[in-house]
mmCIF file of C-alpha atoms in Angstrom:
data_model
loop_
_atom_site.group_PDB
_atom_site.id
_atom_site.type_symbol
_atom_site.label_atom_id
_atom_site.label_comp_id
_atom_site.label_asym_id
_atom_site.label_seq_id
_atom_site.Cartn_x
_atom_site.Cartn_y
_atom_site.Cartn_z
ATOM 1 C CA GLY A 1 93.331 103.770 97.689
ATOM 2 C CA GLU A 2 93.446 106.549 95.203
ATOM 3 C CA SER A 3 93.322 106.262 91.438
ATOM 4 C CA VAL A 4 96.418 104.141 91.175
ATOM 5 C CA GLY A 5 98.310 103.148 88.141
ATOM 6 C CA LEU A 6 98.298 106.148 85.845
ATOM 7 C CA HIS A 7 101.575 104.961 84.327
ATOM 8 C CA LEU A 8 101.457 101.278 85.161
ATOM 9 C CA PRO A 9 101.972 98.452 82.690
ATOM 10 C CA THR A 10 98.584 97.559 81.281
ATOM 11 C CA LEU A 11 97.176 94.224 80.224
ATOM 12 C CA SER A 12 94.073 94.398 78.048
ATOM 13 C CA VAL A 13 92.038 91.228 77.587
ATOM 14 C CA GLN A 14 88.735 90.266 76.066
ATOM 15 C CA GLU A 15 85.984 89.284 78.455
ATOM 16 C CA GLY A 16 85.968 85.519 78.824
ATOM 17 C CA ASP A 17 89.634 85.084 77.969
ATOM 18 C CA ASN A 18 92.263 84.032 80.487
ATOM 19 C CA SER A 19 94.621 86.643 81.943
ATOM 20 C CA ILE A 20 98.197 86.177 83.101
ATOM 21 C CA ILE A 21 99.841 88.851 85.222
ATOM 22 C CA ASN A 22 103.541 88.514 85.974
ATOM 23 C CA CYS A 23 105.721 89.715 88.803
ATOM 24 C CA ALA A 24 109.443 89.519 89.468
ATOM 25 C CA TYR A 25 110.393 89.650 93.126
ATOM 26 C CA SER A 26 113.653 90.843 94.496
ATOM 27 C CA ASN A 27 114.550 89.037 97.704
ATOM 28 C CA SER A 28 115.707 85.435 97.488
ATOM 29 C CA ALA A 29 114.929 85.115 101.217
ATOM 30 C CA SER A 30 111.231 85.839 100.633
ATOM 31 C CA ASP A 31 109.119 82.833 101.496
ATOM 32 C CA TYR A 32 105.551 84.121 101.404
ATOM 33 C CA PHE A 33 103.833 85.827 98.497
ATOM 34 C CA ILE A 34 100.435 87.446 98.092
ATOM 35 C CA TRP A 35 98.475 88.831 95.184
ATOM 36 C CA TYR A 36 96.272 91.835 95.858
ATOM 37 C CA LYS A 37 93.651 93.509 93.673
ATOM 38 C CA GLN A 38 93.106 97.232 94.014
ATOM 39 C CA GLU A 39 90.151 99.040 92.504
ATOM 40 C CA SER A 40 90.097 102.782 92.151
ATOM 41 C CA GLY A 41 89.423 104.488 95.462
ATOM 42 C CA LYS A 42 89.763 101.303 97.503
ATOM 43 C CA GLY A 43 92.404 99.543 99.510
ATOM 44 C CA PRO A 44 94.186 96.409 98.286
ATOM 45 C CA GLN A 45 92.004 93.309 98.436
ATOM 46 C CA PHE A 46 93.514 89.875 99.135
ATOM 47 C CA ILE A 47 93.191 87.432 96.230
ATOM 48 C CA ILE A 48 95.477 84.474 96.883
ATOM 49 C CA ASP A 49 98.731 83.630 98.604
ATOM 50 C CA ILE A 50 101.443 81.016 98.289
ATOM 51 C CA ARG A 51 104.338 79.882 100.440
ATOM 52 C CA SER A 52 107.741 79.022 99.088
ATOM 53 C CA ASN A 53 107.329 75.295 99.724
ATOM 54 C CA MET A 54 104.746 75.246 96.932
ATOM 55 C CA ASP A 55 104.993 76.086 93.246
ATOM 56 C CA LYS A 56 101.296 76.292 92.443
ATOM 57 C CA ARG A 57 98.125 77.135 94.300
ATOM 58 C CA GLN A 58 94.597 77.393 92.986
ATOM 59 C CA GLY A 59 91.621 79.382 94.154
ATOM 60 C CA GLN A 60 88.309 80.246 92.620
ATOM 61 C CA ARG A 61 89.127 81.236 89.006
ATOM 62 C CA VAL A 62 92.664 82.193 90.054
ATOM 63 C CA THR A 63 95.948 80.298 90.081
ATOM 64 C CA VAL A 64 99.283 81.503 91.395
ATOM 65 C CA LEU A 65 102.525 80.028 90.101
ATOM 66 C CA LEU A 66 105.849 80.478 91.857
ATOM 67 C CA ASN A 67 109.234 79.905 90.241
ATOM 68 C CA LYS A 68 111.871 80.387 92.894
ATOM 69 C CA THR A 69 114.739 79.681 90.530
ATOM 70 C CA VAL A 70 114.112 82.858 88.573
ATOM 71 C CA LYS A 71 112.253 84.698 91.347
ATOM 72 C CA HIS A 72 109.068 84.961 89.342
ATOM 73 C CA LEU A 73 105.436 84.917 90.345
ATOM 74 C CA SER A 74 102.378 84.866 88.124
ATOM 75 C CA LEU A 75 98.650 85.235 88.619
ATOM 76 C CA GLN A 76 96.324 83.506 86.199
ATOM 77 C CA ILE A 77 92.681 84.557 86.055
ATOM 78 C CA ALA A 78 90.347 82.220 84.205
ATOM 79 C CA ALA A 79 87.381 83.516 82.192
ATOM 80 C CA THR A 80 88.175 87.134 82.951
ATOM 81 C CA GLN A 81 85.162 89.282 83.787
ATOM 82 C CA PRO A 82 84.602 93.057 83.702
ATOM 83 C CA GLY A 83 84.678 93.050 87.494
ATOM 84 C CA ASP A 84 88.286 91.863 87.339
ATOM 85 C CA SER A 85 89.377 95.236 85.955
ATOM 86 C CA ALA A 86 91.719 96.716 88.539
ATOM 87 C CA VAL A 87 95.390 97.135 89.402
ATOM 88 C CA TYR A 88 97.053 93.951 90.614
ATOM 89 C CA PHE A 89 100.022 93.935 92.973
ATOM 90 C CA CYS A 90 102.231 91.099 94.046
ATOM 91 C CA ALA A 91 103.754 91.346 97.510
ATOM 92 C CA GLU A 92 106.592 89.397 99.117
ATOM 93 C CA ASN A 93 107.469 88.734 102.702
ATOM 94 C CA ALA A 94 110.701 87.379 104.141
ATOM 95 C CA ASP A 95 110.836 85.184 107.211
ATOM 96 C CA SER A 96 112.843 87.735 109.104
ATOM 97 C CA SER A 97 110.345 90.519 108.587
ATOM 98 C CA TYR A 98 106.670 91.242 109.023
ATOM 99 C CA LYS A 99 106.470 93.844 106.332
ATOM 100 C CA LEU A 100 105.129 93.237 102.851
ATOM 101 C CA ILE A 101 107.204 94.490 99.936
ATOM 102 C CA PHE A 102 104.949 95.364 97.038
ATOM 103 C CA GLY A 103 105.740 95.261 93.346
ATOM 104 C CA SER A 104 104.897 98.128 91.052
ATOM 105 C CA GLY A 105 101.560 96.760 89.876
ATOM 106 C CA THR A 106 99.832 95.893 86.620
ATOM 107 C CA ARG A 107 96.572 97.404 85.405
ATOM 108 C CA LEU A 108 94.146 94.842 83.985
ATOM 109 C CA LEU A 109 91.524 96.144 81.548
ATOM 110 C CA VAL A 110 88.745 93.813 80.470
ATOM 111 C CA ARG A 111 87.127 94.624 77.121
ATOM 112 C CA PRO A 112 83.434 93.702 76.869
ATOM 113 C CA GLY B 1 82.017 90.876 109.520
ATOM 114 C CA ALA B 2 83.345 94.418 109.465
ATOM 115 C CA GLY B 3 86.638 95.007 107.757
ATOM 116 C CA VAL B 4 89.375 97.493 108.539
ATOM 117 C CA SER B 5 88.029 101.026 108.683
ATOM 118 C CA GLN B 6 89.930 104.275 108.371
ATOM 119 C CA THR B 7 88.943 107.844 109.080
ATOM 120 C CA PRO B 8 88.829 110.345 107.600
ATOM 121 C CA SER B 9 88.601 109.079 104.033
ATOM 122 C CA ASN B 10 90.048 112.358 102.801
ATOM 123 C CA LYS B 11 92.080 114.992 104.594
ATOM 124 C CA VAL B 12 93.228 118.275 103.117
ATOM 125 C CA THR B 13 95.647 120.327 105.175
ATOM 126 C CA GLU B 14 98.096 123.134 104.784
ATOM 127 C CA LYS B 15 101.842 122.807 104.845
ATOM 128 C CA GLY B 16 103.144 122.914 108.415
ATOM 129 C CA LYS B 17 99.953 121.647 110.043
ATOM 130 C CA TYR B 18 99.524 118.589 112.254
ATOM 131 C CA VAL B 19 97.265 115.692 111.204
ATOM 132 C CA GLU B 20 95.996 112.493 112.769
ATOM 133 C CA LEU B 21 94.781 109.510 110.798
ATOM 134 C CA ARG B 22 92.789 106.776 112.500
ATOM 135 C CA CYS B 23 92.598 103.048 111.880
ATOM 136 C CA ASP B 24 90.119 100.545 113.332
ATOM 137 C CA PRO B 25 91.403 97.026 112.648
ATOM 138 C CA ILE B 26 89.313 93.905 112.284
ATOM 139 C CA SER B 27 88.099 92.842 115.711
ATOM 140 C CA GLY B 28 90.470 90.389 117.357
ATOM 141 C CA HIS B 29 93.387 91.069 115.036
ATOM 142 C CA THR B 30 96.541 91.519 117.067
ATOM 143 C CA ALA B 31 98.813 92.793 114.323
ATOM 144 C CA LEU B 32 98.360 96.207 112.707
ATOM 145 C CA TYR B 33 100.343 97.869 109.932
ATOM 146 C CA TRP B 34 100.543 101.266 108.305
ATOM 147 C CA TYR B 35 101.582 101.697 104.687
ATOM 148 C CA ARG B 36 101.808 104.716 102.414
ATOM 149 C CA GLN B 37 100.899 104.630 98.748
ATOM 150 C CA SER B 38 101.934 107.284 96.263
ATOM 151 C CA LEU B 39 100.271 107.670 92.894
ATOM 152 C CA GLY B 40 101.156 104.863 90.515
ATOM 153 C CA GLN B 41 103.091 102.853 93.075
ATOM 154 C CA GLY B 42 102.548 99.952 95.398
ATOM 155 C CA PRO B 43 102.098 100.497 99.133
ATOM 156 C CA GLU B 44 105.268 101.091 101.156
ATOM 157 C CA PHE B 45 105.612 99.866 104.725
ATOM 158 C CA LEU B 46 105.715 102.417 107.525
ATOM 159 C CA ILE B 47 105.212 100.691 110.880
ATOM 160 C CA TYR B 48 104.011 97.426 112.427
ATOM 161 C CA PHE B 49 102.311 96.925 115.798
ATOM 162 C CA GLN B 50 102.002 93.664 117.671
ATOM 163 C CA GLY B 51 99.524 94.463 120.408
ATOM 164 C CA THR B 52 100.251 97.865 121.884
ATOM 165 C CA GLY B 53 103.896 98.086 120.983
ATOM 166 C CA ALA B 54 105.543 99.139 117.744
ATOM 167 C CA ALA B 55 107.531 96.047 116.779
ATOM 168 C CA ASP B 56 109.005 97.599 113.648
ATOM 169 C CA ASP B 57 108.972 101.305 112.795
ATOM 170 C CA SER B 58 111.771 101.134 110.255
ATOM 171 C CA GLY B 59 109.564 102.478 107.471
ATOM 172 C CA LEU B 60 108.720 105.801 109.098
ATOM 173 C CA PRO B 61 110.441 108.377 106.884
ATOM 174 C CA ASN B 62 111.516 110.785 109.645
ATOM 175 C CA ASP B 63 110.699 111.921 113.162
ATOM 176 C CA ARG B 64 107.706 113.951 112.005
ATOM 177 C CA PHE B 65 105.833 110.665 111.744
ATOM 178 C CA PHE B 66 104.633 108.824 114.814
ATOM 179 C CA ALA B 67 102.011 106.166 115.469
ATOM 180 C CA VAL B 68 100.346 104.801 118.594
ATOM 181 C CA ARG B 69 98.077 101.917 119.502
ATOM 182 C CA PRO B 70 97.485 102.451 123.233
ATOM 183 C CA GLU B 71 94.927 99.702 123.866
ATOM 184 C CA GLY B 72 96.017 97.225 121.235
ATOM 185 C CA SER B 73 93.109 97.938 118.925
ATOM 186 C CA VAL B 74 92.632 101.371 117.312
ATOM 187 C CA SER B 75 95.763 103.027 115.976
ATOM 188 C CA THR B 76 96.498 106.650 115.137
ATOM 189 C CA LEU B 77 99.171 107.807 112.713
ATOM 190 C CA LYS B 78 100.338 111.301 113.542
ATOM 191 C CA ILE B 79 102.203 113.600 111.198
ATOM 192 C CA GLN B 80 103.710 116.841 112.457
ATOM 193 C CA ARG B 81 104.686 119.853 110.354
ATOM 194 C CA THR B 82 103.239 118.333 107.223
ATOM 195 C CA GLU B 83 105.039 118.828 103.928
ATOM 196 C CA ARG B 84 103.696 118.646 100.379
ATOM 197 C CA GLY B 85 105.703 115.460 99.875
ATOM 198 C CA ASP B 86 103.598 113.779 102.565
ATOM 199 C CA SER B 87 100.622 113.795 100.190
ATOM 200 C CA ALA B 88 99.650 110.183 99.547
ATOM 201 C CA VAL B 89 97.115 107.553 100.512
ATOM 202 C CA TYR B 90 97.789 106.136 103.952
ATOM 203 C CA LEU B 91 96.665 102.532 104.257
ATOM 204 C CA CYS B 92 96.116 100.514 107.386
ATOM 205 C CA ALA B 93 96.079 96.708 107.470
ATOM 206 C CA SER B 94 95.539 94.118 110.165
ATOM 207 C CA SER B 95 96.167 90.417 110.503
ATOM 208 C CA PRO B 96 95.006 87.886 113.089
ATOM 209 C CA THR B 97 98.445 86.639 114.054
ATOM 210 C CA SER B 98 101.892 88.020 114.549
ATOM 211 C CA GLY B 99 102.564 89.325 111.114
ATOM 212 C CA ARG B 100 103.072 86.203 109.057
ATOM 213 C CA GLY B 101 99.493 85.825 107.959
ATOM 214 C CA THR B 102 97.430 87.590 105.373
ATOM 215 C CA GLN B 103 97.180 91.323 105.846
ATOM 216 C CA TYR B 104 93.719 92.808 105.267
ATOM 217 C CA PHE B 105 93.666 96.424 104.159
ATOM 218 C CA GLY B 106 91.327 99.281 104.861
ATOM 219 C CA PRO B 107 90.175 101.779 102.219
ATOM 220 C CA GLY B 108 92.865 104.287 103.099
ATOM 221 C CA THR B 109 92.983 107.978 103.939
ATOM 222 C CA ARG B 110 93.899 110.288 101.092
ATOM 223 C CA LEU B 111 96.067 113.058 102.555
ATOM 224 C CA THR B 112 96.615 116.201 100.521
ATOM 225 C CA VAL B 113 99.036 118.817 101.795
ATOM 226 C CA LEU B 114 98.624 122.178 100.078
#
């Protein structure tokens, strides 16, 4: 990937704090959701996914929350580290399609 | 193991020229996708292959764009008569099953049309 996110919403957090990145999705038929991390010059990297039959899923230092009622997804990163600085995208997928629909992204900046 | 690889990493061409972008998916992955990412935006779907056949090419913007995957592994995205608006990063992804699993992305090819 190129240097993404020149005009993206930015979240700035102190190293060690928790980060919460939000995403609103558009398709009520979407039943699979993924969070990707994209560093400058690289392709999107898988972080965590969740299916619509769940409302919470935890990974290593990350938690994804899904609220289907309001079509909202969030990514929580615990004890944020400088290496977490990147652009984060949520992506949705509907049962009838194989394609991922990506959100517009959020840039996370971690202050030392 | 090796991830998705794409070549070239950068391609600069002149308006009107023909370009080919190559994608090597993760070994054993049957599904392959192409996306395009413009500056400041998320990737946008172009085409999906299941095996050798294009199962969904609804994202290709026009007939100047074409993609093949003749042996069900490596894929080539071909763009004819390039235009300046084609400048973007072209991303390839693969997944082990028929499209409903996690898609793993390559580093992309940055295409610049002068």
